[in-house]
mmCIF file of C-alpha atoms in Angstrom:
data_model
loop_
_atom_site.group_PDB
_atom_site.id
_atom_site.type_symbol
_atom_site.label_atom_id
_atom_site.label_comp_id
_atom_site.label_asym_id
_atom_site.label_seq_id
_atom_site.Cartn_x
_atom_site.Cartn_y
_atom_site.Cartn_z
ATOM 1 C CA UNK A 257 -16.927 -32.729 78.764
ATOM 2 C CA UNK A 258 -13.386 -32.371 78.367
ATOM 3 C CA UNK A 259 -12.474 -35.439 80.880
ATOM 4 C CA UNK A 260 -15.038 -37.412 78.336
ATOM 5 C CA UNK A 261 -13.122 -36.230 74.996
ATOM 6 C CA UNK A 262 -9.763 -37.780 76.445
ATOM 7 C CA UNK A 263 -11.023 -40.365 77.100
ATOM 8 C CA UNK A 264 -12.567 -41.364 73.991
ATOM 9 C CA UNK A 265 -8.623 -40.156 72.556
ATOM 10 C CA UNK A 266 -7.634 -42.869 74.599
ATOM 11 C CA UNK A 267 -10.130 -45.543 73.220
ATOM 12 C CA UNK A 268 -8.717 -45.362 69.784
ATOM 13 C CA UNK A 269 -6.949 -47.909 68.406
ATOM 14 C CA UNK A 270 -3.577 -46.707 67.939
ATOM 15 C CA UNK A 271 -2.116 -46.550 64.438
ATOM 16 C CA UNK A 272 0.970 -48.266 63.471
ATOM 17 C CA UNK A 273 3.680 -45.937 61.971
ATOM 18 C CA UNK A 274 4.437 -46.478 57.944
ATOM 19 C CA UNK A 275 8.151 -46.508 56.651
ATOM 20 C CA UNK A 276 7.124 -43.241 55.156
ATOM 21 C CA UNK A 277 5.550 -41.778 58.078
ATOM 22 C CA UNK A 278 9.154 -43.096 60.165
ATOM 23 C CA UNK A 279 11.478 -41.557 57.180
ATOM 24 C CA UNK A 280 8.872 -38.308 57.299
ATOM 25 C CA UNK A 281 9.624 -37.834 60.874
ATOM 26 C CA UNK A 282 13.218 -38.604 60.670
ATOM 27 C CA UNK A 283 13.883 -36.329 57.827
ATOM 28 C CA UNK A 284 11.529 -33.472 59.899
ATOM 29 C CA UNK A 285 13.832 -33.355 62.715
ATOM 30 C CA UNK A 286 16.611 -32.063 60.346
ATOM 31 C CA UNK A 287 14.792 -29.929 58.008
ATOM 32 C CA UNK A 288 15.001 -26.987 60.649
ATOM 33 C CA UNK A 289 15.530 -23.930 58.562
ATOM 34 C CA UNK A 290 19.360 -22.583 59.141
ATOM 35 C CA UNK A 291 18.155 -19.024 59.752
ATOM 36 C CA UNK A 292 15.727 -19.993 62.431
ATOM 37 C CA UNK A 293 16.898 -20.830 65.773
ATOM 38 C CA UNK A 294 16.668 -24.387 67.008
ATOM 39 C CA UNK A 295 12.912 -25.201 68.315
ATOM 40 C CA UNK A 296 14.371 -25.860 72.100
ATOM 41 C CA UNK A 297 12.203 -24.227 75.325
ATOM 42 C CA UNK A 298 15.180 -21.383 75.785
ATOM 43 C CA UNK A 299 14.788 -20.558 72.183
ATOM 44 C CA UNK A 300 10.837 -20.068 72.384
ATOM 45 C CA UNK A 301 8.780 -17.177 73.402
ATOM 46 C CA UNK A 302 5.029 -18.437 74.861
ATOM 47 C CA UNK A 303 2.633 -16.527 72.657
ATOM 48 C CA UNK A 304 -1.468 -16.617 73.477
ATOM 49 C CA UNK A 305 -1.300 -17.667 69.743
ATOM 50 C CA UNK A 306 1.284 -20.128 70.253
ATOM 51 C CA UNK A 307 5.077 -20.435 70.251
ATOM 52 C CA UNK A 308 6.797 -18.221 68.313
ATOM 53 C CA UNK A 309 10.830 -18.177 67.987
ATOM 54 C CA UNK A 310 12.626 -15.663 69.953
ATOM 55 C CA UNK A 311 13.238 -12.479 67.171
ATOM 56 C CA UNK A 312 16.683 -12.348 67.495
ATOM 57 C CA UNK A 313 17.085 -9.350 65.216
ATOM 58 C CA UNK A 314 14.287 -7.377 67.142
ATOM 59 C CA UNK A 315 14.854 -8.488 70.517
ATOM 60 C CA UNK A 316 15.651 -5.002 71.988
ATOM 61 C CA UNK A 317 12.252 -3.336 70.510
ATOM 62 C CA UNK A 318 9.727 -6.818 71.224
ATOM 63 C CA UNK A 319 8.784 -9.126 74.139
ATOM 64 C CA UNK A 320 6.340 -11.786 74.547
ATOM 65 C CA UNK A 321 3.915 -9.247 76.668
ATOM 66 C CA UNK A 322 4.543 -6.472 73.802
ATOM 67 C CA UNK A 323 4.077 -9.505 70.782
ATOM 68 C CA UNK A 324 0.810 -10.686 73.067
ATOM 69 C CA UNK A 325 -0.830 -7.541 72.843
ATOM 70 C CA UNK A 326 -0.565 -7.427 68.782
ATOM 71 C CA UNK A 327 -2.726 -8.974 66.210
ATOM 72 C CA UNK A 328 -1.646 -12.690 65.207
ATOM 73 C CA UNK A 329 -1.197 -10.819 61.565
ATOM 74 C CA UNK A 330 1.261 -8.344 62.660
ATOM 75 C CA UNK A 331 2.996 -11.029 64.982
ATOM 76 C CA UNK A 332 3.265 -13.100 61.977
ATOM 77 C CA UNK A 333 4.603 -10.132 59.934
ATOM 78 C CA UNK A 334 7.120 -8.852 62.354
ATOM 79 C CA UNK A 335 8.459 -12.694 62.229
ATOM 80 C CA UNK A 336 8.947 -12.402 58.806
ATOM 81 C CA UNK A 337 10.718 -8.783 58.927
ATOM 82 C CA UNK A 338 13.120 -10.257 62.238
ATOM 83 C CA UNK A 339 14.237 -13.124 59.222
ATOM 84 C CA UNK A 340 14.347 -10.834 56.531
ATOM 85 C CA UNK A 341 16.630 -8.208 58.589
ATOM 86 C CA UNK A 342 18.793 -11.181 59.745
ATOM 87 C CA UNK A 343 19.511 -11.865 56.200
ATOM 88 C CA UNK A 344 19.799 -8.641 54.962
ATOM 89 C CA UNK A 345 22.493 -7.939 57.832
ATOM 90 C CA UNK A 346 24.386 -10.940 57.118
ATOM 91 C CA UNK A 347 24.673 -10.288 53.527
ATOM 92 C CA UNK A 348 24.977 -6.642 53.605
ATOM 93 C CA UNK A 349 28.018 -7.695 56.393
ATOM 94 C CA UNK A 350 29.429 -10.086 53.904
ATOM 95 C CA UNK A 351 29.874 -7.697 51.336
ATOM 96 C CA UNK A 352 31.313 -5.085 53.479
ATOM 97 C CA UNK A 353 33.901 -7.551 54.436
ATOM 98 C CA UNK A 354 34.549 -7.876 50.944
ATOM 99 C CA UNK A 355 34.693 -4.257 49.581
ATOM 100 C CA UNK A 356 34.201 -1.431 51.175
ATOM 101 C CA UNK A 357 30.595 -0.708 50.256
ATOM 102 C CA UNK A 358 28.598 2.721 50.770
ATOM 103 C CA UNK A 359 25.268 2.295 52.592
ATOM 104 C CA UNK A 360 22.588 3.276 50.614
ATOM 105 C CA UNK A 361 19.512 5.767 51.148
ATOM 106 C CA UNK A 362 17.243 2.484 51.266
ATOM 107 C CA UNK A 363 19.874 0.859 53.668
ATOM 108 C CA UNK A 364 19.840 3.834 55.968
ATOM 109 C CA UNK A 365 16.021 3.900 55.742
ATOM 110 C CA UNK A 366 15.161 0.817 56.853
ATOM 111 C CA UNK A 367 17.939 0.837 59.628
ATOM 112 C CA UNK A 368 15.781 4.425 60.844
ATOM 113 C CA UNK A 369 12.670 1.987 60.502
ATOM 114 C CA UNK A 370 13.880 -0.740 62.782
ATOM 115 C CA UNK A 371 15.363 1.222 65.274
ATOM 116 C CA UNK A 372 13.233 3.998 65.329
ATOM 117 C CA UNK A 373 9.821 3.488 64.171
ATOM 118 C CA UNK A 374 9.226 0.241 64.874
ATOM 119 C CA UNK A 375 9.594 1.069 68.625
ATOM 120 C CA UNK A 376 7.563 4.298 68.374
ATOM 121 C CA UNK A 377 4.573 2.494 66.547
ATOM 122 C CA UNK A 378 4.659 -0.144 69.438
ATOM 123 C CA UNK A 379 4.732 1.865 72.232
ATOM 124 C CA UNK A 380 1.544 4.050 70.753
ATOM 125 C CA UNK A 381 0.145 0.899 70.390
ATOM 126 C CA UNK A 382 0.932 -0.352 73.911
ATOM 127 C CA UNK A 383 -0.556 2.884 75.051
ATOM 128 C CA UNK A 384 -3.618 2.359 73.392
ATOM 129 C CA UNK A 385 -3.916 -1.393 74.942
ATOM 130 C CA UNK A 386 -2.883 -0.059 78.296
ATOM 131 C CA UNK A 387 -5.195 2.856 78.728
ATOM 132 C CA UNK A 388 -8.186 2.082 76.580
ATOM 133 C CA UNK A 389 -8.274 -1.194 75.181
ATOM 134 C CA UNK A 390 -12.465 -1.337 74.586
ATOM 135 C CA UNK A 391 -12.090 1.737 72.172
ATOM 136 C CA UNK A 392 -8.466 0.580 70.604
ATOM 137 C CA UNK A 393 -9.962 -2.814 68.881
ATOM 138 C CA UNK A 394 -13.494 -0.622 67.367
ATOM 139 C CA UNK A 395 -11.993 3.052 67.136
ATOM 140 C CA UNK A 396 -10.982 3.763 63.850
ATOM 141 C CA UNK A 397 -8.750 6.497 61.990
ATOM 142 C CA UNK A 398 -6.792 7.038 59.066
ATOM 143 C CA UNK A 399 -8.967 5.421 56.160
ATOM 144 C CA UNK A 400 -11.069 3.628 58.863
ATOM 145 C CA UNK A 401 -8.307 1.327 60.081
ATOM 146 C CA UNK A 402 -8.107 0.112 63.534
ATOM 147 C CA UNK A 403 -4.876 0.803 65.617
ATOM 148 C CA UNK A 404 -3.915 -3.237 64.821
ATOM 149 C CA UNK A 405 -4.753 -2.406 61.029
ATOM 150 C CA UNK A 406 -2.592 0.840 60.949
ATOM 151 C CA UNK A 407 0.522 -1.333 62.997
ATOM 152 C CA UNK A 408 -0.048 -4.552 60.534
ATOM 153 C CA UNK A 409 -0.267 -1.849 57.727
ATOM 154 C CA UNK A 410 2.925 -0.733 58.898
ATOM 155 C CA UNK A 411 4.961 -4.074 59.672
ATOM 156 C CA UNK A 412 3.711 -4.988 55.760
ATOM 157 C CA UNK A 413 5.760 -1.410 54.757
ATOM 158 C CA UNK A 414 8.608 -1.919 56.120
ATOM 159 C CA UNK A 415 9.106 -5.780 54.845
ATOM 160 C CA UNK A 416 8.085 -4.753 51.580
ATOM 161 C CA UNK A 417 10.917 -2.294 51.821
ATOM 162 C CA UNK A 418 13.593 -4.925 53.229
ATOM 163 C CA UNK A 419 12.557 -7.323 50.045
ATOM 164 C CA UNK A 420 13.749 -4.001 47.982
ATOM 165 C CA UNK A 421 16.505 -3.776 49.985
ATOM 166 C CA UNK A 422 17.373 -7.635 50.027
ATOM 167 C CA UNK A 423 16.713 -7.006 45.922
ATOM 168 C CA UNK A 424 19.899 -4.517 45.742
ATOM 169 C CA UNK A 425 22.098 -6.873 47.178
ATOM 170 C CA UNK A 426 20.788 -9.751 45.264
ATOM 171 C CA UNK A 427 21.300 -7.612 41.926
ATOM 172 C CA UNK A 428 24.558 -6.544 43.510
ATOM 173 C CA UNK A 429 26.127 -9.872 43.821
ATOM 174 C CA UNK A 430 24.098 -11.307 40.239
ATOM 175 C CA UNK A 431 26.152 -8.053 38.864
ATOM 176 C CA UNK A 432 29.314 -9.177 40.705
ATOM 177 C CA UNK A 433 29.129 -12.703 38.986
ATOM 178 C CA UNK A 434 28.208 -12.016 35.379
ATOM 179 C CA UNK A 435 31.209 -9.618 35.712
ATOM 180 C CA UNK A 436 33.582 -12.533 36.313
ATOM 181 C CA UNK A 437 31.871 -14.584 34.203
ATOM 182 C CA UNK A 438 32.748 -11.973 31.646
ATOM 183 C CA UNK A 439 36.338 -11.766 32.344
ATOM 184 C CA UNK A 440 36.949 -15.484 32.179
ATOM 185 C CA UNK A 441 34.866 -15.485 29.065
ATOM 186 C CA UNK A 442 37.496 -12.957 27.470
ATOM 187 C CA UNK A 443 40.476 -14.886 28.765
ATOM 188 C CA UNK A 444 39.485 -18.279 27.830
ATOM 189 C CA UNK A 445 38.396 -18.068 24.159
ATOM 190 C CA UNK A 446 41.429 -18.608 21.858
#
């Protein structure tokens, strides 16, 4: 069946590209988001969902067997926490560099989150998949959520906590400017 599906790919006629379609596709090869690491095979891990970027941030607590074992929607999740924490550690960097600045309680939280719990919650979780996988996908606890509901559950905590966190230092710097703006305001007005 499959042999007879390629080949009647093969018997379509084979569309001619558009301008638009040509500028599309040489404007998508640069639209790469800076924060993401380029799309090459060293840069990839090879997901049963699909390819997924290495998590540069997180790539001492995940691996492709431990990211395999996880629901898509925590996968997905934990992708968006890996580019939240790389911004968050940029800025927070950034600012550091510029004034000596005093972590916070919700900067020492989530760096107890990502190197502690994060971890933890994956290894109970690998536990579960190792040793009794038939009962980990229909077993429930805690509100009747299943162990992939309680580690999605907690994935969606923590980035909701980094958006707090990435909050502060937006406010932070929006404080920073409106300050200046301030002062030059003062100075400049005869």
């Amino acid at each position: 069946m499959l042999q007879s599906f390629g080949q009647a790919q093969d018997d379509l006629p084979a569309q001619a590209a558009t301008p638009l379609t040509d500028r599309y596709l040489a404007n998508h090869a640069q639209m790469r988001p800076a924060n993401r690491p380029p799309f090459d095979p060293d840069t990839l891990w090879y997901l049963k969902h699909g390819r997924c970027p290495i998590m540069t941030e997180l790539v001492d607590v995940v691996d492709e067997a431990t990211l395999n074992a996880m629901p898509i929607e925590a996968v997905a999740i934990l992708d968006r926490i890996n580019g939240k924490l790389k911004r968050y550690r940029e800025w927070s960097q950034e600012l550091n560099d510029e004034q000596q600045q005093q972590h916070n309680e919700r900067q020492f939280v989530i760096d107890k989150l990502v190197s502690e719990s994060i971890p933890e919650a994956l290894h109970h979780y690998e536990q579960l998949q190792r040793f009794s996988p038939h009962r980990t996908k229909n077993h429930t606890a805690q509100g009747k959520m299943s162990a992939g509901d309680m580690l999605t559950d907690l994935f969606l905590e923590i980035d909701y906590e980094l958006d707090e966190l990435l909050d502060e230092l937006h406010n932070t710097v929006m404080s920073r400017l409106a300050s200046t703006h301030r002062y030059v305001k003062s100075r400049t007005q005869s």
